[in-house]
Coordinates of C-alpha atoms in Angstrom, one line a residue:
Chain Y
M1 CA 101.8 74.2 89.2
N2 CA 103.3 77.2 91.2
G3 CA 102.8 79.4 87.9
F4 CA 99.3 77.7 87.9
L5 CA 98.8 79.0 91.9
I6 CA 99.8 82.8 90.4
E7 CA 98.2 82.6 87.5
H8 CA 94.8 81.6 89.9
A9 CA 96.4 84.1 93.0
P10 CA 93.5 87.2 92.9
A11 CA 90.9 83.5 92.2
L12 CA 92.0 82.0 95.2
L13 CA 92.5 84.7 97.9
I14 CA 88.9 85.5 97.3
M15 CA 87.3 81.3 96.7
L16 CA 89.4 80.2 99.7
P17 CA 87.8 82.6 102.4
L18 CA 84.5 81.7 100.4
I19 CA 84.9 77.9 100.6
G20 CA 85.9 77.8 104.2
A21 CA 82.8 79.9 105.6
F22 CA 80.4 78.0 103.9
A23 CA 82.0 74.7 104.8
T24 CA 82.1 76.6 108.1
P25 CA 78.3 75.2 109.7
F26 CA 79.0 72.3 108.5
I27 CA 82.1 71.1 109.6
G28 CA 81.2 72.5 113.4
R29 CA 78.8 70.1 113.6
V30 CA 81.4 67.3 113.9
S31 CA 83.8 68.8 116.5
P32 CA 84.6 71.9 117.5
R33 CA 88.4 70.9 117.5
I34 CA 87.9 69.7 113.5
R35 CA 86.4 73.4 113.1
S36 CA 89.2 75.3 114.4
A37 CA 91.7 73.2 112.5
W38 CA 89.2 73.6 109.2
V39 CA 89.3 78.1 110.2
I40 CA 93.8 77.2 110.1
L41 CA 94.3 75.9 107.3
I42 CA 91.7 78.4 105.8
M43 CA 93.3 81.5 106.3
T44 CA 96.4 79.4 106.3
L45 CA 96.1 79.7 102.6
T46 CA 94.8 82.8 101.8
T47 CA 97.8 84.5 103.2
L48 CA 100.1 82.3 101.3
T49 CA 98.0 82.9 98.5
A50 CA 98.6 86.7 99.2
L51 CA 102.4 86.6 100.1
L52 CA 102.4 84.4 96.8
L53 CA 100.6 87.2 95.1
A54 CA 102.1 89.6 96.3
S55 CA 106.3 88.1 95.4
D56 CA 104.7 87.7 91.5
V57 CA 102.6 91.6 91.4
F58 CA 106.1 93.0 92.9
L59 CA 108.7 91.4 90.9
N60 CA 106.9 91.8 87.2
G61 CA 104.0 94.5 88.4
T62 CA 100.6 94.1 87.5
Q63 CA 98.3 90.6 87.3
I64 CA 94.7 91.0 85.9
Y65 CA 92.6 88.0 85.8
V66 CA 89.6 88.0 84.3
F67 CA 86.2 85.8 85.2
G68 CA 85.0 83.2 83.0
A69 CA 87.9 84.1 80.4
A70 CA 88.9 81.7 78.2
N71 CA 92.2 83.3 79.9
P72 CA 92.6 85.2 83.1
D73 CA 94.9 87.5 81.1
L74 CA 92.2 88.5 78.3
A75 CA 90.2 91.4 79.3
V76 CA 88.7 92.9 76.3
P77 CA 86.8 89.9 74.3
L78 CA 87.0 90.4 70.6
D79 CA 83.3 90.2 70.0
S80 CA 82.5 93.5 73.5
G81 CA 83.3 96.5 71.4
G82 CA 86.5 97.3 72.8
I83 CA 85.0 97.5 76.4
P84 CA 86.4 95.0 79.2
I85 CA 83.1 93.4 80.1
R86 CA 83.4 90.5 83.0
I87 CA 84.5 90.8 86.4
I88 CA 88.1 92.2 85.9
F89 CA 90.9 91.7 89.2
T90 CA 93.0 94.7 89.0
V91 CA 96.0 93.5 91.2
D92 CA 98.8 96.3 91.2
A93 CA 101.6 97.3 94.2
M94 CA 99.2 98.9 96.2
S95 CA 96.4 95.8 96.0
A96 CA 99.6 93.9 96.6
L97 CA 100.3 95.7 99.4
M98 CA 96.8 95.5 101.1
Q99 CA 96.0 92.5 101.0
V100 CA 99.0 91.3 102.5
I101 CA 98.3 93.3 105.2
G102 CA 94.8 91.6 105.3
A103 CA 95.9 88.1 105.1
I104 CA 98.6 88.6 108.1
C105 CA 96.3 90.6 110.8
G106 CA 94.0 87.6 109.8
F107 CA 95.8 85.4 110.2
A108 CA 97.5 86.6 113.8
V109 CA 94.1 88.0 114.9
L110 CA 92.4 83.8 114.4
L111 CA 95.1 82.3 115.8
Y112 CA 94.5 85.0 119.4
S113 CA 90.7 83.8 119.0
I114 CA 91.3 81.0 118.8
S115 CA 92.2 80.8 122.1
A116 CA 90.3 84.1 123.0
D117 CA 86.9 83.2 121.1
R118 CA 86.8 79.4 122.6
I119 CA 84.3 79.7 125.7
H120 CA 81.4 82.1 123.6
S121 CA 79.1 79.3 121.9
G122 CA 77.8 80.0 118.4
L123 CA 81.1 79.8 116.9
E124 CA 80.5 78.6 113.6
S125 CA 78.9 81.3 112.8
F126 CA 81.7 83.6 114.6
Y127 CA 84.1 81.9 111.7
T128 CA 82.4 81.9 109.0
L129 CA 81.5 85.5 109.2
F130 CA 85.0 86.4 109.8
L131 CA 86.2 84.5 106.8
L132 CA 83.9 86.1 105.2
M133 CA 85.5 89.4 107.0
I134 CA 88.1 88.3 104.7
A135 CA 86.9 87.8 101.3
G136 CA 85.3 91.1 101.5
I137 CA 88.3 92.7 102.2
M138 CA 89.8 90.8 99.6
G139 CA 88.1 91.4 97.6
M140 CA 87.5 95.7 98.0
V141 CA 91.4 95.7 97.3
S142 CA 91.7 93.4 94.5
T143 CA 88.5 94.0 92.0
G144 CA 89.3 96.2 89.1
D145 CA 86.1 97.3 88.6
L146 CA 83.2 99.3 90.2
F147 CA 79.1 97.7 90.9
N148 CA 81.6 94.7 92.6
F149 CA 83.7 97.1 94.7
F150 CA 80.2 97.6 95.8
V151 CA 78.8 93.8 96.2
F152 CA 82.2 93.5 98.5
L153 CA 81.6 96.7 100.6
E154 CA 78.8 95.0 101.9
I155 CA 79.8 91.7 102.5
L156 CA 82.3 93.4 104.5
S157 CA 79.1 95.8 105.9
I158 CA 77.0 92.6 106.7
A159 CA 80.2 89.6 108.1
S160 CA 81.2 92.7 110.4
A161 CA 77.7 93.8 111.1
G162 CA 77.2 90.3 112.3
L163 CA 79.8 90.2 114.4
I164 CA 80.2 93.8 116.1
A165 CA 76.5 92.6 117.7
Y166 CA 78.2 88.6 118.8
R167 CA 78.3 89.0 122.0
I168 CA 75.2 91.1 122.3
D169 CA 76.2 92.3 125.5
G170 CA 72.6 93.4 127.8
G171 CA 71.9 95.0 123.8
L172 CA 75.2 97.1 123.6
A173 CA 77.0 95.8 121.4
V174 CA 72.9 95.0 118.9
E175 CA 72.8 98.7 119.1
A176 CA 76.6 99.5 117.9
A177 CA 76.0 96.6 115.4
L178 CA 73.1 98.7 114.4
K179 CA 74.4 101.7 113.9
Y180 CA 76.9 100.6 112.0
F181 CA 74.6 98.8 109.9
V182 CA 72.2 102.0 109.1
L183 CA 75.7 103.7 108.2
S184 CA 77.1 101.5 106.4
T185 CA 74.1 100.7 104.3
I186 CA 73.1 104.7 103.8
G187 CA 77.2 104.2 102.2
A188 CA 76.9 101.8 100.2
M189 CA 74.4 103.3 97.7
V190 CA 74.9 106.2 97.8
I191 CA 78.0 104.4 96.5
L192 CA 76.0 101.9 94.1
V193 CA 74.3 106.4 92.7
A194 CA 77.5 107.2 92.0
I195 CA 78.2 103.6 90.2
G196 CA 75.5 104.6 88.5
I197 CA 76.4 107.9 87.1
Y198 CA 79.4 106.0 85.7
Y199 CA 77.7 103.8 83.9
G200 CA 75.4 106.1 82.7
E201 CA 77.9 108.2 81.6
Y202 CA 80.8 106.1 80.4
N203 CA 78.5 103.1 79.8
A204 CA 81.9 101.3 81.8
L205 CA 81.9 99.7 84.9
N206 CA 85.0 98.2 84.8
I207 CA 87.7 101.1 86.5
A208 CA 90.5 101.8 83.8
M209 CA 87.5 102.0 81.5
I210 CA 86.0 105.1 82.9
A211 CA 89.6 106.7 84.5
S212 CA 90.8 106.2 80.4
R213 CA 87.3 108.3 79.4
M214 CA 86.8 110.1 82.7
Q215 CA 86.0 113.9 81.3
F216 CA 85.3 116.0 85.2
T217 CA 81.8 117.1 84.5
L218 CA 79.3 117.7 87.1
L219 CA 78.0 114.7 86.6
D220 CA 81.5 113.2 87.8
Q221 CA 81.3 115.7 90.7
I222 CA 78.6 114.2 92.1
A223 CA 79.9 111.3 91.5
L224 CA 83.5 111.8 93.5
V225 CA 81.8 113.4 96.7
L226 CA 79.2 111.0 97.2
I227 CA 82.1 108.3 97.0
I228 CA 85.4 110.3 99.5
A229 CA 82.1 110.7 101.6
A230 CA 81.2 107.8 102.1
L231 CA 84.3 105.8 102.0
A232 CA 86.1 108.4 104.3
M233 CA 83.1 107.8 106.3
K234 CA 83.5 104.2 106.4
C235 CA 86.9 104.9 107.8
G236 CA 85.7 106.5 110.1
S237 CA 87.3 110.2 109.6
V238 CA 85.8 113.0 111.2
P239 CA 82.8 114.6 111.6
M240 CA 81.8 111.2 110.3
H241 CA 83.9 108.8 112.8
F242 CA 81.2 108.6 115.6
W243 CA 80.0 104.7 114.6
T244 CA 83.8 103.7 114.8
P245 CA 84.1 104.0 119.3
D246 CA 80.6 102.1 119.6
A247 CA 81.1 99.3 116.9
Y248 CA 85.3 98.7 118.3
S249 CA 84.1 99.3 121.9
M250 CA 81.4 96.2 122.2
A251 CA 82.9 94.1 119.6
P252 CA 85.2 91.0 120.8
S253 CA 88.3 92.2 120.2
S254 CA 89.9 90.3 117.9
I255 CA 86.7 91.3 115.6
T256 CA 88.1 94.7 116.2
A257 CA 91.4 94.3 115.6
M258 CA 89.9 93.1 112.3
L259 CA 87.8 96.0 111.9
V260 CA 90.4 98.2 111.6
V261 CA 91.8 96.7 108.4
A262 CA 88.2 96.9 107.0
S263 CA 88.6 100.5 108.1
Q264 CA 91.7 100.4 106.0
A265 CA 89.7 99.2 103.0
S266 CA 87.5 101.6 102.4
L267 CA 90.4 103.4 103.0
Y268 CA 91.9 102.6 100.1
G269 CA 89.6 102.2 98.0
L270 CA 88.8 106.2 98.3
F271 CA 92.5 106.7 97.4
R272 CA 91.9 104.2 94.8
V273 CA 89.3 106.3 93.6
V274 CA 90.9 109.7 93.9
F275 CA 93.7 108.8 92.7
T276 CA 93.7 106.2 89.7
L277 CA 90.0 107.3 88.4
Y278 CA 90.2 111.3 88.8
N279 CA 94.2 111.2 88.6
V280 CA 95.0 114.7 87.0
T281 CA 91.3 115.3 85.6
L282 CA 90.5 116.7 89.3
N283 CA 91.4 120.2 90.9
A284 CA 93.3 117.8 92.7
M285 CA 94.5 120.8 95.1
T286 CA 91.1 121.4 96.5
V287 CA 90.5 117.5 96.5
G288 CA 93.9 117.6 98.7
W289 CA 93.6 119.8 100.0
I290 CA 89.9 118.2 101.0
I291 CA 91.2 115.1 102.5
I292 CA 94.3 117.0 104.7
I293 CA 91.3 118.7 106.2
L294 CA 89.4 116.0 106.8
G295 CA 92.9 113.6 108.3
V296 CA 93.7 117.1 110.6
L297 CA 90.0 117.3 111.6
S298 CA 90.7 113.2 112.5
M299 CA 94.0 113.4 114.6
V300 CA 92.8 116.4 116.3
V301 CA 89.6 115.1 117.4
G302 CA 90.2 111.8 117.8
V303 CA 93.4 111.9 120.0
T304 CA 91.6 114.3 122.5
M305 CA 88.8 112.7 122.7
A306 CA 90.8 109.5 123.3
I307 CA 92.1 111.6 126.8
P308 CA 89.1 111.2 129.1
Q309 CA 88.0 107.4 128.3
K310 CA 87.8 105.3 130.8
N311 CA 87.1 102.0 128.6
V312 CA 90.2 101.0 127.3
K313 CA 88.2 99.5 124.0
R314 CA 86.2 102.9 123.3
L315 CA 89.8 105.2 124.1
M316 CA 92.0 103.2 121.1
A317 CA 89.4 103.4 118.5
Y318 CA 89.1 107.7 119.1
H319 CA 93.4 106.9 118.5
A320 CA 92.5 104.2 115.2
I321 CA 90.7 107.4 114.0
S322 CA 93.1 109.6 115.1
Q323 CA 95.9 107.1 112.7
T324 CA 93.7 107.5 110.2
G325 CA 94.1 111.6 110.3
Y326 CA 98.1 110.4 109.3
M327 CA 96.9 108.5 106.7
L328 CA 94.7 110.8 105.7
L329 CA 97.0 114.0 105.6
G330 CA 99.8 112.3 103.4
V331 CA 98.1 110.8 101.0
G332 CA 96.0 113.9 100.2
V333 CA 99.3 116.2 100.5
G334 CA 100.6 113.7 97.6
L335 CA 97.2 114.7 95.8
A336 CA 97.4 118.6 97.1
V337 CA 100.6 118.5 94.2
L338 CA 99.1 115.6 91.8
G339 CA 100.2 116.9 87.7
N340 CA 103.5 119.0 89.2
Q341 CA 106.6 116.8 89.3
P342 CA 109.1 118.8 90.6
L343 CA 106.9 119.4 93.8
M344 CA 105.2 115.4 93.3
D345 CA 109.6 114.6 93.4
S346 CA 110.3 117.1 96.5
F347 CA 108.1 115.5 98.9
G348 CA 104.5 114.3 97.3
Y349 CA 105.5 111.1 97.0
I350 CA 108.0 111.0 99.6
A351 CA 103.8 111.9 101.6
M352 CA 102.4 109.5 100.2
E353 CA 104.5 107.1 100.9
G354 CA 104.5 108.3 104.6
G355 CA 100.9 107.6 104.5
I356 CA 100.7 104.5 102.8
F357 CA 104.1 103.1 105.4
H358 CA 101.7 104.4 107.8
I359 CA 98.4 102.4 106.6
I360 CA 100.6 99.2 107.3
N361 CA 102.0 99.9 110.0
H362 CA 99.0 101.3 112.1
A363 CA 97.3 97.3 110.8
M364 CA 99.8 95.6 113.1
Y365 CA 100.3 98.3 116.4
K366 CA 96.9 99.1 116.6
G367 CA 96.0 95.2 115.9
L368 CA 98.4 94.2 118.8
L369 CA 97.1 97.1 120.8
F370 CA 93.6 95.9 120.5
L371 CA 94.9 92.6 120.9
T372 CA 96.0 93.0 124.4
A373 CA 93.3 94.8 124.7
G374 CA 91.3 91.7 125.0
A375 CA 93.5 89.7 126.9
I376 CA 93.0 91.8 130.0
F377 CA 89.0 91.6 128.9
F378 CA 89.9 87.5 128.9
R379 CA 91.7 87.6 132.4
I380 CA 90.3 90.6 134.2
G381 CA 86.3 90.8 132.5
T382 CA 86.3 94.2 132.4
Y383 CA 87.6 96.9 129.5
N384 CA 86.9 99.7 132.6
L385 CA 89.9 101.2 133.4
N386 CA 88.7 103.0 137.2
R387 CA 88.8 98.9 138.1
M388 CA 92.5 98.2 136.4
G389 CA 95.9 97.6 138.0
G390 CA 99.3 96.7 138.8
L391 CA 98.6 93.5 135.8
G392 CA 101.9 94.5 134.7
H393 CA 103.2 91.6 138.2
S394 CA 100.8 89.1 137.0
M395 CA 100.6 89.3 132.8
K396 CA 104.8 90.2 132.2
Y397 CA 104.2 88.9 127.6
T398 CA 101.2 91.8 127.8
M399 CA 102.2 94.2 129.1
I400 CA 105.6 94.1 126.9
F401 CA 103.7 93.5 123.7
F402 CA 101.0 96.9 124.8
I403 CA 104.5 98.6 125.5
I404 CA 105.5 97.6 122.0
G405 CA 102.3 98.7 120.2
A406 CA 102.4 101.7 122.6
L407 CA 105.2 103.4 121.8
A408 CA 104.4 102.2 118.0
I409 CA 101.2 104.2 118.5
A410 CA 103.0 107.3 119.6
G411 CA 105.8 107.0 117.2
I412 CA 109.0 106.8 119.5
P413 CA 111.8 104.8 118.0
P414 CA 112.9 102.3 116.5
F415 CA 109.2 101.3 116.4
N416 CA 107.5 101.3 113.0
G417 CA 104.9 103.8 113.6
F418 CA 108.4 106.5 114.3
A419 CA 109.0 105.9 111.0
S420 CA 106.2 106.3 108.9
K421 CA 104.9 109.0 111.2
L422 CA 108.9 111.0 110.3
M423 CA 108.7 110.7 106.9
I424 CA 105.2 112.1 107.1
Y425 CA 106.4 115.3 109.4
E426 CA 110.0 116.1 107.8
S427 CA 107.1 116.0 103.6
V428 CA 104.4 117.8 105.4
F429 CA 106.2 120.0 106.8
A430 CA 108.2 121.2 103.2
F431 CA 104.4 121.9 102.1
N432 CA 102.9 122.9 105.0
P433 CA 104.6 123.9 108.4
V434 CA 102.0 124.2 110.0
L435 CA 100.0 120.5 109.6
A436 CA 103.0 119.1 110.3
V437 CA 102.7 121.1 114.0
I438 CA 99.4 119.6 115.0
A439 CA 100.3 115.9 113.5
M440 CA 103.7 116.3 116.3
V441 CA 101.7 118.1 118.5
V442 CA 98.7 114.6 118.0
S443 CA 101.5 112.8 118.6
I444 CA 102.7 113.6 121.8
L445 CA 99.3 113.7 123.0
T446 CA 99.6 110.1 122.3
L447 CA 102.0 109.3 124.0
A448 CA 100.4 111.0 126.9
S449 CA 97.6 108.5 126.7
F450 CA 99.0 106.0 126.2
V451 CA 101.4 107.1 129.4
K452 CA 97.5 106.7 131.0
V453 CA 96.7 103.6 129.7
F454 CA 99.7 101.6 131.0
H455 CA 99.8 103.8 134.6
S456 CA 96.1 102.4 134.7
I457 CA 96.1 98.7 133.6
F458 CA 100.0 97.8 134.9
M459 CA 101.3 99.9 137.5
G460 CA 100.5 100.4 140.3
P461 CA 100.5 97.7 143.7
K462 CA 99.2 93.8 142.7
L463 CA 95.7 94.6 143.8
P464 CA 93.6 92.4 146.1
E465 CA 90.8 91.0 143.5
Y466 CA 93.4 91.1 140.8
E467 CA 95.5 88.3 142.9
T468 CA 94.9 84.9 140.8
V469 CA 94.6 86.8 137.4
Q470 CA 97.3 85.1 135.2
E471 CA 99.1 85.6 132.2
A472 CA 96.5 85.0 128.6
P473 CA 96.7 81.4 127.2
A474 CA 99.8 81.0 124.4
P475 CA 97.4 80.7 121.3
M476 CA 96.2 84.6 122.4
L477 CA 100.2 85.1 123.3
I478 CA 101.9 84.1 119.9
G479 CA 99.1 86.0 117.7
M480 CA 99.9 89.2 119.6
A481 CA 103.8 87.9 119.1
V482 CA 103.7 88.3 115.3
L483 CA 102.3 91.4 114.6
A484 CA 104.3 93.0 117.3
A485 CA 107.7 91.0 115.7
I486 CA 106.0 93.5 112.7
V487 CA 106.0 96.2 114.9
I488 CA 109.7 96.3 115.7
L489 CA 111.2 94.4 111.9
F490 CA 109.9 97.3 109.9
G491 CA 110.2 99.9 112.6
L492 CA 114.3 98.6 112.2
F493 CA 114.1 97.7 109.4
P494 CA 112.2 100.8 107.3
Q495 CA 114.5 101.6 104.0
A496 CA 113.6 98.1 103.1
V497 CA 110.0 97.7 103.7
V498 CA 109.8 101.1 101.8
D499 CA 112.4 99.9 99.0
G500 CA 109.9 96.7 98.9
L501 CA 106.5 97.4 99.1
I502 CA 105.6 100.7 99.8
A503 CA 107.4 102.5 96.8
P504 CA 105.9 100.1 93.9
A505 CA 102.6 101.2 95.9
A506 CA 103.2 104.8 96.5
H507 CA 103.7 104.9 92.5
A508 CA 100.8 102.2 91.3
L509 CA 98.8 104.4 93.0
S510 CA 99.5 107.8 91.0
D511 CA 99.9 106.3 88.2
Q512 CA 97.4 106.2 86.3
S513 CA 98.6 105.1 82.7
G514 CA 99.5 102.2 83.8
Y515 CA 96.8 101.7 85.4
I516 CA 94.8 101.7 82.1
A517 CA 97.5 100.4 80.2
A518 CA 97.9 97.2 82.8
V519 CA 93.7 96.7 81.9
L520 CA 93.3 97.8 77.7
G521 CA 96.3 97.3 76.9
G522 CA 95.6 95.4 73.5
A523 CA 92.7 97.3 72.9
Chain R
M1 CA 117.2 95.7 98.9
D2 CA 119.9 96.2 101.8
L3 CA 118.2 96.3 105.1
L4 CA 120.5 98.0 107.2
A5 CA 119.4 101.5 104.6
S6 CA 118.6 104.8 106.4
L7 CA 115.1 105.6 105.6
S8 CA 115.4 108.5 103.6
T9 CA 112.7 110.9 104.2
G10 CA 113.3 113.6 101.5
T11 CA 114.8 116.4 103.2
G12 CA 117.3 114.3 106.2
Y13 CA 118.2 109.6 106.7
W14 CA 117.0 107.8 109.7
N15 CA 118.9 105.4 110.6
P16 CA 117.3 103.0 113.5
L17 CA 120.1 100.6 113.8
A18 CA 122.5 103.5 114.8
W19 CA 120.2 104.8 117.5
L20 CA 119.8 101.7 118.9
L21 CA 123.7 101.0 118.8
A22 CA 123.5 105.2 120.8
T23 CA 121.0 104.1 122.9
V24 CA 123.1 100.7 124.0
I25 CA 126.3 102.7 124.5
A26 CA 123.6 105.0 126.5
A27 CA 122.2 102.3 128.2
V28 CA 125.9 100.8 129.6
I29 CA 127.4 104.3 130.7
V30 CA 123.8 104.3 133.0
Y31 CA 124.8 100.7 134.1
L32 CA 128.5 101.7 134.8
V33 CA 127.3 104.3 137.1
W34 CA 124.7 102.7 138.7
R35 CA 126.9 100.8 139.8
R36 CA 128.9 103.4 141.6
G37 CA 125.6 103.8 144.1
E38 CA 124.7 102.7 146.8
S39 CA 124.9 98.9 147.8
G40 CA 123.8 98.7 150.7
Y41 CA 119.7 98.8 149.8
K42 CA 117.7 96.0 151.0
K43 CA 114.7 95.1 150.6
G44 CA 112.0 93.9 152.3
T45 CA 113.3 95.9 155.9
A46 CA 112.3 100.0 156.2
Q47 CA 114.2 101.2 153.6
T48 CA 111.8 99.9 151.3
T49 CA 108.8 101.1 153.6
P50 CA 107.2 104.3 152.3
F51 CA 107.1 107.0 155.7
I52 CA 103.3 108.3 155.4
S53 CA 104.0 111.4 158.7
G54 CA 104.1 108.1 161.1
N55 CA 100.5 107.2 159.8
P56 CA 100.5 103.5 159.0
E57 CA 100.3 102.4 155.6
P58 CA 97.2 102.1 153.7
G59 CA 95.5 98.8 151.6
K60 CA 97.2 98.3 148.1
E61 CA 93.7 98.9 146.3
M62 CA 94.1 102.9 148.6
V63 CA 97.6 103.7 147.1
H64 CA 97.1 102.9 143.2
V65 CA 96.5 105.8 141.5
R66 CA 93.0 105.4 138.9
A67 CA 92.5 106.8 135.3
S68 CA 89.7 108.9 136.3
N69 CA 92.3 110.8 139.0
L70 CA 95.2 111.3 136.1
Y71 CA 95.2 114.6 133.1
W72 CA 93.1 116.7 135.1
G73 CA 94.8 119.8 135.1
Y74 CA 94.2 119.3 131.3
L75 CA 90.8 118.4 131.0
D76 CA 90.7 120.9 133.7
A77 CA 92.4 123.6 131.3
L78 CA 90.8 122.8 128.1
K79 CA 87.1 122.1 129.4
G80 CA 85.6 124.5 126.2
Y81 CA 86.5 122.8 124.3
Y82 CA 85.7 119.8 125.8
E83 CA 82.2 120.7 126.9
L84 CA 81.7 121.9 123.2
I85 CA 82.9 118.9 121.4
V86 CA 81.9 115.7 123.8
P87 CA 77.5 116.3 123.6
A88 CA 78.6 116.4 120.1
H89 CA 78.8 112.8 120.4
T90 CA 75.2 111.8 121.4
G91 CA 75.3 108.4 120.7
V92 CA 72.0 108.5 118.3
V93 CA 72.0 106.8 115.0
N94 CA 69.9 110.0 113.4
D95 CA 72.6 112.7 114.4
Y96 CA 75.2 110.4 113.4
V97 CA 73.2 109.9 109.8
L98 CA 72.9 114.0 110.2
W99 CA 76.6 114.5 110.2
Y100 CA 77.6 112.6 107.5
L101 CA 74.5 114.3 105.2
G102 CA 76.0 117.7 106.5
V103 CA 79.6 117.0 105.2
T104 CA 78.5 115.5 102.1
A105 CA 76.3 118.8 101.7
M106 CA 79.3 120.8 102.5
L107 CA 81.5 118.7 99.7
M108 CA 79.0 118.9 97.2
I109 CA 79.4 122.7 97.5
V110 CA 83.2 123.1 97.6
V111 CA 83.3 120.6 95.1
V112 CA 80.9 121.9 92.7
V113 CA 80.3 124.6 93.6
F114 CA 83.9 126.5 94.2
I115 CA 85.8 124.0 91.2

């Protein structure tokens, strides 16, 4: 039974949320309670499947799943001329890590959302789109097929746009969703053009197949630029970040936390393309520096735009942009020295590990911070920092969770953000000290920004208008507690996390030949 | 998997448990010093009432420093930077698309022309 589950886990990861999503409107007609139980059941099963699959991948190596084949690991049919013609999911350690991030965040956010969003109408559509979002994320990080990647990207974008617009909010949320949707659609169409280029050139859509034939021709260079720009825009990199504060601030907080993971799925796509599809065929130093510059711009502009914000979610959205910069910086440095084994061994792998470690850390603490902002909105009905104060008297647990998230994002020990930032600082310093100094200054500004937020929300005397405010409901606190526990545990045992999850992911990402062999090994 | 292992950063090491132990020891020392302090402090007496040159204490909503009043000096010092960067965030989707296309064009020049 266990073997059967593991064998079909890649398909189950998509199937479960899809079935859950399409059944939710019907089950919702029976009773809201049964609908909530159904959604929690589906998300629990999806999370368990992701953890099961990840444990297998980290123990036994890359797992492939061929849809429609007589055998799920039969990548290349005998009569296909050596081309993997079917849709193939290729789950290596990097994919498994991203699945774990999506599953854990999705589970915690859903627990929170069941309580936070219960007062709203149209929850059947809300949870349908939520589960479609999960399916989109899981598909993007699992697939080994470029066109399939585009399909899941579109599923994710459509579901996300619907959820951003969910509260309408006098039309503001709809406007934010429209901006997100316009940019997402243009980005996705551009990616489709790039995929068309690969298909025209290499007669294949499978990532491993294209990677094995990659020539880095002029057309490949054009396709590379189209994909880098589109996915960098989708992950909120400066100067293509403008949609991020609009969308993050107008979406319900539970959805904002998931939008962070959705952005990271795009970041994963970017890394997958440059490392697995192109690898050493491209000019790694030039493309590495492009990613580094996008990262530095994101770090600096993100944090400096965050400081003057008055809307707490908008402020946090700018910090999300800033933190994405750290991931781009770390992995960009790894890319810049790709192909130079002594430099890779000296600091390249550590930089990549730092960047990848920061992806999972950021998903946890930024998700936590958005959930605390949502809990505050749930109780006082505003995101305006100028109207807040003294809530530490009445929302003690929320305040503790906020402190944990704020210290983690600012890179204060012993929380998880410090561990990944330390890896980035030291490895990037070996590459270029100026970049490390910028990264550290950005962390200081992040701390300054969150000191302001903490003071504005929680400090000061209990304000008369908030005399009757109570702590957030228990399910919301449980959702926050799940993420806070991970933030603390990853901070206290960082090397165990690096050894168990991060280093295998970094090596899988940089090991193009291993990826190709896993899919085309028998071809 | 060694849970207690130090984090290797390539050029150094970091052990959060050792840091935590040091923090606990420091906290104990701070507590011991604090215990030697003045013990006559009484809550709710004149000792805890703010002295504002003899003026009455304003209402609680009046004494809380709001977000807008924080970091005024920082924002003023970087006024030139913010005068450039804030207006770039127009909120108009046409501008967002232009930025995206501009960056794509610039990357195209760098990658296709100069590589």
